[in-house]
CSV table of C-alpha atoms and ligand atoms in Angstrom, one decimal:
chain,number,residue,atom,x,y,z
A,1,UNK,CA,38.4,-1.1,-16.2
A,2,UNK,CA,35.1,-0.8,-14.3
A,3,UNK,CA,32.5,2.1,-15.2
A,4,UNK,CA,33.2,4.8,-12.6
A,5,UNK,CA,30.2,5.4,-10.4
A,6,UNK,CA,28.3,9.0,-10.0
A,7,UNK,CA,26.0,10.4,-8.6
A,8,UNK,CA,24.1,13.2,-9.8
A,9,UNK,CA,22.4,15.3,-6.9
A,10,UNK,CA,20.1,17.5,-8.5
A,11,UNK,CA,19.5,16.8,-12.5
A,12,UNK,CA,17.9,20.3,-13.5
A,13,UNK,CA,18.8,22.1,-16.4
A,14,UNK,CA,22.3,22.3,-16.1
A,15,UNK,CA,22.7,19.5,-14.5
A,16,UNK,CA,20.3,17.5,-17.5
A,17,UNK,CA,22.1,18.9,-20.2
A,18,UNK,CA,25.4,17.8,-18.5
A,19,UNK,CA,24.0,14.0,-17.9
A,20,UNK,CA,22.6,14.2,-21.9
A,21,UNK,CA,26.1,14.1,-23.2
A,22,UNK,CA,28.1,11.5,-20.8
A,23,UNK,CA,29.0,8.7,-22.2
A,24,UNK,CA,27.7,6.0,-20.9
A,25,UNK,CA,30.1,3.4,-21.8
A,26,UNK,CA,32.3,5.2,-19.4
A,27,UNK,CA,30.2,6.0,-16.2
A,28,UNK,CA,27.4,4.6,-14.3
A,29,UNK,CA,25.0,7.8,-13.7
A,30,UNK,CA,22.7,7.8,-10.4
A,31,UNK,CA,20.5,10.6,-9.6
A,32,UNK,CA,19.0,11.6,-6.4
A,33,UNK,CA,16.7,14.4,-6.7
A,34,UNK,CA,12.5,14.9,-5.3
A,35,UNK,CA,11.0,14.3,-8.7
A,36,UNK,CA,11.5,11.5,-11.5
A,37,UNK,CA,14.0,12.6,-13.9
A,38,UNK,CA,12.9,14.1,-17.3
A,39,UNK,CA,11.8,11.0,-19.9
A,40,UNK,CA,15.0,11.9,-22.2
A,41,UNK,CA,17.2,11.9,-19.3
A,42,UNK,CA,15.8,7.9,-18.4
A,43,UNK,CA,18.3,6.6,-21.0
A,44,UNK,CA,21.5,8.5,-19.4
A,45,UNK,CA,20.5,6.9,-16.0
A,46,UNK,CA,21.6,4.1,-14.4
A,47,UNK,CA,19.5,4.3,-10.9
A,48,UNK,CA,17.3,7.1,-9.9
A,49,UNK,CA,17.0,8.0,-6.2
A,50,UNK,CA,14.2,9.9,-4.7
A,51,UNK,CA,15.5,10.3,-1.3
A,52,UNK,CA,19.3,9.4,0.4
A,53,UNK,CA,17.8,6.9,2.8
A,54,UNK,CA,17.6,5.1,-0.3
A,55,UNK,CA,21.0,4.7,-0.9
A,56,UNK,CA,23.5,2.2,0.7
A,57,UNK,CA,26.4,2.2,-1.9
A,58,UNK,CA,29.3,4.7,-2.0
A,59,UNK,CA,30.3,6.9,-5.5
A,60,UNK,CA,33.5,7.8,-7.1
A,61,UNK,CA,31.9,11.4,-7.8
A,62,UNK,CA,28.9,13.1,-6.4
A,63,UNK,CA,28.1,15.9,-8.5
A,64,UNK,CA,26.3,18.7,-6.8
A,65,UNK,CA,23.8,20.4,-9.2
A,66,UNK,CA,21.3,22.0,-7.2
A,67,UNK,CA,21.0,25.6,-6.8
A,68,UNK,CA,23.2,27.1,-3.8
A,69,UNK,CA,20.7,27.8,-1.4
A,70,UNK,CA,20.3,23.9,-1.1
A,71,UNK,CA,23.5,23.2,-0.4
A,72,UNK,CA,22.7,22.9,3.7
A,73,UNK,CA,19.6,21.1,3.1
A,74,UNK,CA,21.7,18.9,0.9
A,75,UNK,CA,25.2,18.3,2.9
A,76,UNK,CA,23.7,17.0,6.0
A,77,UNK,CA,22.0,14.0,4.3
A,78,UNK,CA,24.2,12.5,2.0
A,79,UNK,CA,27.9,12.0,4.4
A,80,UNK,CA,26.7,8.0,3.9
A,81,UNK,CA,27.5,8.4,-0.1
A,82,UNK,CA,31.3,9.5,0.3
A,83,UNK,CA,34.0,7.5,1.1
A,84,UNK,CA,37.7,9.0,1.5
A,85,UNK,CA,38.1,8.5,-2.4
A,86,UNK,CA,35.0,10.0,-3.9
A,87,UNK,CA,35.2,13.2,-5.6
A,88,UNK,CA,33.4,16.1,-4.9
A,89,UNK,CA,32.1,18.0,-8.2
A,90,UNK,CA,29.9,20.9,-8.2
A,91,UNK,CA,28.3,23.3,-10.5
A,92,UNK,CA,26.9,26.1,-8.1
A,93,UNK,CA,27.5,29.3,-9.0
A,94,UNK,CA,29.6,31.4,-6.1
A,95,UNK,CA,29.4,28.8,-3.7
A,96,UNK,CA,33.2,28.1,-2.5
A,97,UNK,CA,35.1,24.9,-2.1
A,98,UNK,CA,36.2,24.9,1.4
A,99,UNK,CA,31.8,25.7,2.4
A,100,UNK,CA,31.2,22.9,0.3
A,101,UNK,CA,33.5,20.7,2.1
A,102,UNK,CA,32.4,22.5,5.4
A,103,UNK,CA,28.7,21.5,4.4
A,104,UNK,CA,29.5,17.9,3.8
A,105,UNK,CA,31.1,17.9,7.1
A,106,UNK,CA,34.8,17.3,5.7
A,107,UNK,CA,36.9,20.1,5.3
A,108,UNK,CA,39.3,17.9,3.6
A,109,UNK,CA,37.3,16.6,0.9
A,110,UNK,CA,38.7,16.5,-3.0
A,111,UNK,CA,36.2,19.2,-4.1
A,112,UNK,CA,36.4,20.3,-8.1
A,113,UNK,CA,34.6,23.3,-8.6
A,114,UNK,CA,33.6,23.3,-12.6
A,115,UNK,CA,31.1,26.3,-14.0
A,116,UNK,CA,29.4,25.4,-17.6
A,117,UNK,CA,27.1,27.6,-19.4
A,118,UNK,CA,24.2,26.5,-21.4
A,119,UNK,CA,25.9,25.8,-24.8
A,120,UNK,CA,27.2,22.5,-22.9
A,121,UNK,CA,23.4,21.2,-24.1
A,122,UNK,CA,24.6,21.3,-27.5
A,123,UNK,CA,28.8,20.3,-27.2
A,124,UNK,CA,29.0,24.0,-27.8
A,125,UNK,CA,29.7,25.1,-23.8
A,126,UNK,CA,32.7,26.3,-22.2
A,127,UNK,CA,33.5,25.1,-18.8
A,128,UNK,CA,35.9,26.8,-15.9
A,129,UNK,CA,37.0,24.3,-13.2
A,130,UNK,CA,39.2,24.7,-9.8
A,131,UNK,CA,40.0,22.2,-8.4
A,132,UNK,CA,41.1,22.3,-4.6
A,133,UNK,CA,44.5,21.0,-2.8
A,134,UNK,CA,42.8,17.7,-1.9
A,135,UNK,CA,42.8,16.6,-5.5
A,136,UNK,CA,44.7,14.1,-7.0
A,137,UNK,CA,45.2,12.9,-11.4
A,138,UNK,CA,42.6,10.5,-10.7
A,139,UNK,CA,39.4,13.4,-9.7
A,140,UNK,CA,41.0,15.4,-12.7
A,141,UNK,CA,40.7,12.7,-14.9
A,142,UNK,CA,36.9,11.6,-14.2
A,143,UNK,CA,35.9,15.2,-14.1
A,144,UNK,CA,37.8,16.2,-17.4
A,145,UNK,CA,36.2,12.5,-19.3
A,146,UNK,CA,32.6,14.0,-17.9
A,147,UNK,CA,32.7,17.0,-19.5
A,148,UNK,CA,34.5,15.4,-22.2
A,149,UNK,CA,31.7,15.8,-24.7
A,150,UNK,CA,30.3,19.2,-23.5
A,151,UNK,CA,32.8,21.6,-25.2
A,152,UNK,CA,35.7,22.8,-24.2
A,153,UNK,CA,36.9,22.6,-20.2
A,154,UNK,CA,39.6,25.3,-18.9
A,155,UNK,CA,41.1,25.0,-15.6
A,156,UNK,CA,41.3,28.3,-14.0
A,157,UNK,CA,44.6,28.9,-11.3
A,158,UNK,CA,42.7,30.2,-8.6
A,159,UNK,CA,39.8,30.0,-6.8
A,160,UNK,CA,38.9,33.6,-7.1
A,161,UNK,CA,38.9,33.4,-10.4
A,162,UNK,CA,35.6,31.3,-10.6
A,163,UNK,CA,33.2,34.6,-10.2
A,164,UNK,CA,35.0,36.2,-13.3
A,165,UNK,CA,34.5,33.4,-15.3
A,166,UNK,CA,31.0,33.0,-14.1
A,167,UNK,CA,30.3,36.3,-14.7
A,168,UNK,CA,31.6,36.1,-18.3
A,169,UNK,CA,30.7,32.5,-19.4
A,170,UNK,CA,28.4,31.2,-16.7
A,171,UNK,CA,26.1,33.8,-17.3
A,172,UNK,CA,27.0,35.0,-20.6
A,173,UNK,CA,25.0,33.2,-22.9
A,174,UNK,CA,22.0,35.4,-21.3
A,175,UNK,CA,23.7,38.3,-22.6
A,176,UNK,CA,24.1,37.4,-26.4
A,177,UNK,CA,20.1,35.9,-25.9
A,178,UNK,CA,19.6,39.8,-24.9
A,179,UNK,CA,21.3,41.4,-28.0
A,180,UNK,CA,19.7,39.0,-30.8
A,181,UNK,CA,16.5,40.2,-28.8
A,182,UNK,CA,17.2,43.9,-28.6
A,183,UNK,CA,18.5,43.7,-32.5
A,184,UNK,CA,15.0,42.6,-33.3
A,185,UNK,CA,13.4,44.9,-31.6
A,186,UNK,CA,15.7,47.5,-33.2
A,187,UNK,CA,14.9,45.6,-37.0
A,188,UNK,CA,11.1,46.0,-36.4
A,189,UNK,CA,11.5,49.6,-35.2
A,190,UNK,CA,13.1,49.9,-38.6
A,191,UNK,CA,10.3,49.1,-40.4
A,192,UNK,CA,10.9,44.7,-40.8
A,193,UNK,CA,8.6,41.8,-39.8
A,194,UNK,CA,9.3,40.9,-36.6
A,195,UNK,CA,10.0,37.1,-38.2
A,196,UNK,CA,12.8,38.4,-40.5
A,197,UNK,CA,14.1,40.6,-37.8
A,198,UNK,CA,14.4,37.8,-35.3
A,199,UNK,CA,15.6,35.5,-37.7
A,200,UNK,CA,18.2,38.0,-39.4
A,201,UNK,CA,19.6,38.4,-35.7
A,202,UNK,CA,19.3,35.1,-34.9
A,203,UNK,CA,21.5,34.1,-37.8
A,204,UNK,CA,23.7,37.0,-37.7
A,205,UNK,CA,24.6,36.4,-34.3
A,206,UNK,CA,25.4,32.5,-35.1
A,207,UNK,CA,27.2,33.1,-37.9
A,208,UNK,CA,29.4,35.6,-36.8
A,209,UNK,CA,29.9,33.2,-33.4
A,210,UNK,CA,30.8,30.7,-36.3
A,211,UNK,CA,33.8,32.8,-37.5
A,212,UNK,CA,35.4,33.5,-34.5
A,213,UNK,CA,34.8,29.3,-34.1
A,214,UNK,CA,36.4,28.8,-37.1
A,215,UNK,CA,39.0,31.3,-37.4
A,216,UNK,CA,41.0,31.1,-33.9
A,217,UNK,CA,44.0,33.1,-34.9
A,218,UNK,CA,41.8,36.6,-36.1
A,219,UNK,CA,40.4,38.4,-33.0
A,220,UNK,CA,37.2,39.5,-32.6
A,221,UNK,CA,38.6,43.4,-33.1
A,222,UNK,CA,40.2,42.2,-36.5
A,223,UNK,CA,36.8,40.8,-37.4
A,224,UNK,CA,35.6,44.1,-36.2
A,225,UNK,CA,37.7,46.5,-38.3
A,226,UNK,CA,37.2,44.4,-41.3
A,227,UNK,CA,33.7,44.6,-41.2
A,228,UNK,CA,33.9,48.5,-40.4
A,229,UNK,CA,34.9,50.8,-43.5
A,230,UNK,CA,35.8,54.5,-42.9
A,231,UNK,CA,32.7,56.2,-43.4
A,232,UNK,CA,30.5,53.6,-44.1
A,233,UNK,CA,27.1,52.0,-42.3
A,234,UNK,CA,28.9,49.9,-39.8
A,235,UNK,CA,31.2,52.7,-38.7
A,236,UNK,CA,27.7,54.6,-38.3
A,237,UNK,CA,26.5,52.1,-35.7
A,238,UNK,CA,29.8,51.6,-34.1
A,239,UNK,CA,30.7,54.7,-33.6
A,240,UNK,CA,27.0,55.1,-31.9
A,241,UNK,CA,27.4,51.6,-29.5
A,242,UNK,CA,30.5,53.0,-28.3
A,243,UNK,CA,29.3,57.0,-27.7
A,244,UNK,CA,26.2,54.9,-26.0
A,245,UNK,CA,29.5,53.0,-24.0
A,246,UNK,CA,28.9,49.8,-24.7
A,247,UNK,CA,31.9,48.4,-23.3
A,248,UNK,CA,31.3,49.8,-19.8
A,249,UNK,CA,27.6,48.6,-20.0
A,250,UNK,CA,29.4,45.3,-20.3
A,251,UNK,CA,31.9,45.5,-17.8
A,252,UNK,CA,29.4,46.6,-15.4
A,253,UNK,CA,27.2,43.8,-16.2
A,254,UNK,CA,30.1,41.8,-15.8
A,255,UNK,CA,30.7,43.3,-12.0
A,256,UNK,CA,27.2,42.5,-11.3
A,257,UNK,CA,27.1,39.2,-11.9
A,258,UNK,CA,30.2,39.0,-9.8
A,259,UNK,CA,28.7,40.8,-6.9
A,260,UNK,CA,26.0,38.3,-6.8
A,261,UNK,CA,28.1,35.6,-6.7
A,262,UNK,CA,29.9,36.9,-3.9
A,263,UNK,CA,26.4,37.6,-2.1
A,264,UNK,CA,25.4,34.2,-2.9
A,265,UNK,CA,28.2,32.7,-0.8
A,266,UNK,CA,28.4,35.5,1.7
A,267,UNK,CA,25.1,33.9,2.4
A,268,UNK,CA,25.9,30.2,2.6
A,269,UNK,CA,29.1,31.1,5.1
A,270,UNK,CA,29.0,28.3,7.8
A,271,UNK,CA,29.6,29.8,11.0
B,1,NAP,N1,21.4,27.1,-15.7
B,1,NAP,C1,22.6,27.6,-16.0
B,1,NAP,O1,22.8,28.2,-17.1
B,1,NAP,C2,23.7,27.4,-15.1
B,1,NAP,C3,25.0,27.7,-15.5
B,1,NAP,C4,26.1,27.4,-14.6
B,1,NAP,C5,25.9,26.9,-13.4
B,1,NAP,N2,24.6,26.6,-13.0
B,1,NAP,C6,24.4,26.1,-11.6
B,1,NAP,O2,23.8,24.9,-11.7
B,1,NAP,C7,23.0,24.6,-10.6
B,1,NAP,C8,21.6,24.1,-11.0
B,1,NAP,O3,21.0,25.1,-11.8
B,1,NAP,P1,19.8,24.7,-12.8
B,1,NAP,O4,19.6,25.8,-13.7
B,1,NAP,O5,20.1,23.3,-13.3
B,1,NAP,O6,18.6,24.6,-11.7
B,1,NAP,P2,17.3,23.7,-11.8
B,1,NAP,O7,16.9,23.5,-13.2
B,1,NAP,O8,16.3,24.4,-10.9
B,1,NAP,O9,17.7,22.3,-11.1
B,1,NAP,C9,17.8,22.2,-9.8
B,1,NAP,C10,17.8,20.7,-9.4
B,1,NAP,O10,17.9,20.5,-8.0
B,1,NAP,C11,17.0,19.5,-7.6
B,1,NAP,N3,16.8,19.5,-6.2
B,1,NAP,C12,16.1,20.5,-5.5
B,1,NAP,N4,16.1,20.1,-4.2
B,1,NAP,C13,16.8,19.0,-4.0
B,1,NAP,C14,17.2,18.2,-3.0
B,1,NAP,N5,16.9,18.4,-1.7
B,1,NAP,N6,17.9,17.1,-3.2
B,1,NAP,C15,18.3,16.7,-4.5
B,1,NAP,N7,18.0,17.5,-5.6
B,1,NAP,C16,17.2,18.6,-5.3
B,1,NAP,C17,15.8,19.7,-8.5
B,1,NAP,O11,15.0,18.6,-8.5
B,1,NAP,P3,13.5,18.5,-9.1
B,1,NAP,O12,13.6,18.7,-10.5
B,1,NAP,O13,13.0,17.2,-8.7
B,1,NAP,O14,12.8,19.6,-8.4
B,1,NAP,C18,16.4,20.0,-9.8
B,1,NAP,O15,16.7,18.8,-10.5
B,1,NAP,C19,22.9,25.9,-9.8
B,1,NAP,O16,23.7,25.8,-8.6
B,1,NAP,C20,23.5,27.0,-10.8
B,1,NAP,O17,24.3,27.9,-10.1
B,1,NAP,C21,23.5,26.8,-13.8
């Protein structure tokens, strides 16, 4: 069978640590984007493109990875890459199928809309994807052997969903990057170097991720009460993150996030 062709439109930090762990024996990777790709991306890439004009062949999947607000710049250049086969794969955050399809200049375009988070760098991620009416087993099956190697890939029923899972995944590595930081903070306020600190958190943090990893049938609350005796140290701080309401600090974070998404495409809506 012959290496399906993609293109990569934008190869950034997602869309670089995405590209990093294809395998190569499967896909022939193009990427169009202003500057040379990163040196460690050179071995992933089959062709690099600086501008569309450049291009006279059509793909099997163009991935969009550029951020949303260059979706317009983007769509108007690059009709000449699809035919009525290829699949349209994107990674913005927020931006909805039928405005990417609108952009393109197609509203019937097989678009797959797939969110990964930055443990994909690592074969550690977990990716949402939606995939629109115009898809057929084929588009599932290129996108679902591209992310093979990234961690694990959910498909979400609806579209709507996308902003919760962005919200939670998408964006939540940030979020466990913020406590290991606040933790230190809190270990050198306590009187330990700020090396220890970072690196008790850091470890903490991983290890306890491990369990959960490892250990798919104990929840995370399990976990929780097993570390927590009545009366004890944990309960002490516990007790505190939830009078300090913890869990509504995270479900408005979590609303947040989803607001913005929701700006983010109110602003791309194509009159
Ligand atoms: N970072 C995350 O954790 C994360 C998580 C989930 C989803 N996403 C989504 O992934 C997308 C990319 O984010 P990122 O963090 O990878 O951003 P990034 O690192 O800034 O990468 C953006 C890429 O777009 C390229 N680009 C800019 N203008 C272009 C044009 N006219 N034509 C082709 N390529 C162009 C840039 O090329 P140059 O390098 O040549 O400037 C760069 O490679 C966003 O839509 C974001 O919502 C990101």
């Amino acid at each position: 069978m012959s290496k399906a062709k993609i293109l990569f439109i934008g190869c950034g930090n997602m869309g670089g640590s995405i590209v990093s762990a294809i395998d190569s024996h499967d896909f022939d990777i193009s990427v169009l984007k202003p500057t040379s790709p990163s040196p460690h991306l050179k071995p992933h890439i089959h062709q690099y493109y600086q501008s569309p004009d450049q291009i006279n062949q059509t793909f099997d999947c163009v991935v969009l990875a550029v951020k949303p607000q260059k979706l317009s710049e983007v769509g108007s250049t690059v009709s000449h890459l699809l035919d009525s086969h290829t699949l349209i794969l994107s990674i913005m955050a927020g931006t909805k199928s039928d405005h990417i399809a609108s952009y393109l200049g197609n509203p019937n375009l097989p678009v797959i809309r797939i969110m990964p988070n930055l443990p994909v760098s690592v074969g550690e991620g977990i990716s949402t994807g939606f995939a629109n009416s115009h898809i057929n087993a084929r588009h599932k099956d290129i996108a679902s052997r591209l992310f093979k190697n990234t961690g694990e890939l959910i498909w979400l029923e609806s579209e709507a969903q996308m902003d919760a899972a962005t919200a939670l995944a998408g964006s939540g590595p940030a979020y466990f990057f913020l406590t290991v930081e606040a933790l230190t903070s809190a270990g050198v306020n306590a009187g330990l170097p700020e090396k220890t600190a970072e690196k008790l958190a850091r470890q903490t943090l991983t290890g306890a991720g491990q369990l959960l990893k490892e250990h798919k049938n104990i929840s995370a609350a399990d976990y929780r009460r097993q570390v927590t005796s009545p009366g004890g140290t944990t309960e002490a701080a516990i007790d505190s993150l939830f009078n300090s309401e913890l869990p509504r600090i995270y479900l408005d974070a979590v609303k947040a996030a989803i607001k913005r998404a929701q700006e983010l495409a109110q602003g791309l809506t194509k009159s």
